[in-house]
């Protein structure tokens, strides 16, 4: 029994973090953005922050919610959500407006 546990522990330790972070709940899909437009992902929770990525509806890879959308004092659609975008071999961390994303099951 111990060799099986050791093998399981080793397999878990060497799996990429991306795979662990992108299974089950916690992902988002882009909504309320025209098909020929893109949602700008920002470096900080501000419309004036640098754009770090552009998320095209339906063609954006995996968007993972990294924490709570803030600030609580604003209505939901006005809050900023911390996210990680996994797209092929590229991983980008940033912020998106809550009104432009919706909960989605991670693949």
mmCIF file of C-alpha atoms in Angstrom:
data_model
loop_
_atom_site.group_PDB
_atom_site.id
_atom_site.type_symbol
_atom_site.label_atom_id
_atom_site.label_comp_id
_atom_site.label_asym_id
_atom_site.label_seq_id
_atom_site.Cartn_x
_atom_site.Cartn_y
_atom_site.Cartn_z
ATOM 1 C CA UNK A 1 0.000 0.000 0.000
ATOM 2 C CA UNK A 2 2.826 2.421 0.755
ATOM 3 C CA UNK A 3 4.272 2.324 -2.807
ATOM 4 C CA UNK A 4 0.868 3.387 -4.169
ATOM 5 C CA UNK A 5 0.684 6.321 -1.752
ATOM 6 C CA UNK A 6 4.227 7.354 -2.617
ATOM 7 C CA UNK A 7 3.439 7.208 -6.342
ATOM 8 C CA UNK A 8 0.277 9.263 -5.839
ATOM 9 C CA UNK A 9 2.160 11.871 -3.811
ATOM 10 C CA UNK A 10 4.891 12.074 -6.442
ATOM 11 C CA UNK A 11 2.374 12.416 -9.286
ATOM 12 C CA UNK A 12 0.577 15.206 -7.431
ATOM 13 C CA UNK A 13 3.841 17.026 -6.741
ATOM 14 C CA UNK A 14 4.941 17.024 -10.375
ATOM 15 C CA UNK A 15 1.605 18.020 -11.940
ATOM 16 C CA UNK A 16 1.701 21.568 -13.288
ATOM 17 C CA UNK A 17 -0.047 24.170 -11.134
ATOM 18 C CA UNK A 18 -2.056 25.238 -14.165
ATOM 19 C CA UNK A 19 -3.785 21.867 -14.313
ATOM 20 C CA UNK A 20 -4.656 22.035 -10.632
ATOM 21 C CA UNK A 21 -5.924 25.611 -10.886
ATOM 22 C CA UNK A 22 -8.127 25.019 -13.912
ATOM 23 C CA UNK A 23 -10.316 22.055 -13.068
ATOM 24 C CA UNK A 24 -13.784 22.274 -11.533
ATOM 25 C CA UNK A 25 -15.485 25.541 -10.522
ATOM 26 C CA UNK A 26 -13.792 28.935 -10.488
ATOM 27 C CA UNK A 27 -13.494 29.781 -14.155
ATOM 28 C CA UNK A 28 -15.093 32.643 -16.027
ATOM 29 C CA UNK A 29 -16.396 33.271 -19.538
ATOM 30 C CA UNK A 30 -16.434 36.659 -21.297
ATOM 31 C CA UNK A 31 -19.957 38.116 -21.664
ATOM 32 C CA UNK A 32 -21.464 41.463 -22.712
ATOM 33 C CA UNK A 33 -18.660 42.000 -25.252
ATOM 34 C CA UNK A 34 -19.319 42.062 -29.014
ATOM 35 C CA UNK A 35 -17.969 39.098 -30.998
ATOM 36 C CA UNK A 36 -15.633 41.397 -32.943
ATOM 37 C CA UNK A 37 -14.352 43.138 -29.792
ATOM 38 C CA UNK A 38 -12.289 42.062 -26.765
ATOM 39 C CA UNK A 39 -12.357 42.495 -22.995
ATOM 40 C CA UNK A 40 -9.237 44.316 -21.845
ATOM 41 C CA UNK A 41 -7.478 42.646 -18.929
ATOM 42 C CA UNK A 42 -5.695 45.267 -16.808
ATOM 43 C CA UNK A 43 -2.534 45.217 -14.680
ATOM 44 C CA UNK A 44 -4.430 46.788 -11.759
ATOM 45 C CA UNK A 45 -8.099 47.280 -10.832
ATOM 46 C CA UNK A 46 -8.524 50.530 -12.766
ATOM 47 C CA UNK A 47 -9.734 51.469 -16.257
ATOM 48 C CA UNK A 48 -6.585 53.572 -16.614
ATOM 49 C CA UNK A 49 -4.221 50.691 -15.738
ATOM 50 C CA UNK A 50 -2.009 49.162 -18.431
ATOM 51 C CA UNK A 51 -3.700 46.545 -20.655
ATOM 52 C CA UNK A 52 -1.951 43.184 -20.163
ATOM 53 C CA UNK A 53 -4.180 40.981 -22.340
ATOM 54 C CA UNK A 54 -7.266 41.076 -24.574
ATOM 55 C CA UNK A 55 -9.933 38.399 -24.077
ATOM 56 C CA UNK A 56 -12.053 37.721 -27.172
ATOM 57 C CA UNK A 57 -15.488 36.193 -26.435
ATOM 58 C CA UNK A 58 -15.537 32.455 -27.160
ATOM 59 C CA UNK A 59 -11.839 32.316 -28.134
ATOM 60 C CA UNK A 60 -9.997 33.165 -24.946
ATOM 61 C CA UNK A 61 -8.579 30.032 -23.357
ATOM 62 C CA UNK A 62 -9.195 29.606 -19.616
ATOM 63 C CA UNK A 63 -9.938 32.553 -17.327
ATOM 64 C CA UNK A 64 -9.592 31.565 -13.667
ATOM 65 C CA UNK A 65 -11.006 33.704 -10.844
ATOM 66 C CA UNK A 66 -8.152 34.247 -8.361
ATOM 67 C CA UNK A 67 -9.992 35.950 -5.519
ATOM 68 C CA UNK A 68 -12.858 38.176 -4.505
ATOM 69 C CA UNK A 69 -14.106 40.929 -6.801
ATOM 70 C CA UNK A 70 -13.649 44.337 -5.153
ATOM 71 C CA UNK A 71 -14.483 46.820 -3.738
ATOM 72 C CA UNK A 72 -17.520 45.542 -1.860
ATOM 73 C CA UNK A 73 -18.927 49.073 -1.630
ATOM 74 C CA UNK A 74 -19.663 49.131 -5.390
ATOM 75 C CA UNK A 75 -22.506 47.345 -7.191
ATOM 76 C CA UNK A 76 -21.480 43.931 -8.586
ATOM 77 C CA UNK A 77 -20.994 45.056 -12.200
ATOM 78 C CA UNK A 78 -18.670 47.872 -11.147
ATOM 79 C CA UNK A 79 -16.282 45.649 -9.184
ATOM 80 C CA UNK A 80 -12.885 44.448 -10.426
ATOM 81 C CA UNK A 81 -12.036 40.733 -10.328
ATOM 82 C CA UNK A 82 -8.488 39.325 -10.053
ATOM 83 C CA UNK A 83 -7.961 36.669 -12.727
ATOM 84 C CA UNK A 84 -5.374 34.485 -14.404
ATOM 85 C CA UNK A 85 -5.656 33.850 -18.147
ATOM 86 C CA UNK A 86 -4.241 30.531 -19.401
ATOM 87 C CA UNK A 87 -3.957 30.502 -23.187
ATOM 88 C CA UNK A 88 -1.742 27.757 -24.582
ATOM 89 C CA UNK A 89 1.739 28.258 -23.125
ATOM 90 C CA UNK A 90 0.980 31.825 -21.996
ATOM 91 C CA UNK A 91 -0.201 32.748 -18.491
ATOM 92 C CA UNK A 92 -1.262 36.317 -17.688
ATOM 93 C CA UNK A 93 -2.370 37.748 -14.333
ATOM 94 C CA UNK A 94 -4.610 40.805 -14.188
ATOM 95 C CA UNK A 95 -8.003 42.337 -13.470
ATOM 96 C CA UNK A 96 -11.325 42.461 -15.348
ATOM 97 C CA UNK A 97 -14.624 44.248 -14.689
ATOM 98 C CA UNK A 98 -17.234 41.918 -13.181
ATOM 99 C CA UNK A 99 -19.933 43.039 -15.655
ATOM 100 C CA UNK A 100 -17.977 41.440 -18.509
ATOM 101 C CA UNK A 101 -17.489 37.949 -17.041
ATOM 102 C CA UNK A 102 -19.773 35.170 -15.857
ATOM 103 C CA UNK A 103 -19.175 31.966 -13.885
ATOM 104 C CA UNK A 104 -18.223 29.012 -16.050
ATOM 105 C CA UNK A 105 -17.161 25.441 -15.293
ATOM 106 C CA UNK A 106 -13.428 24.932 -15.797
ATOM 107 C CA UNK A 107 -12.534 22.270 -18.347
#
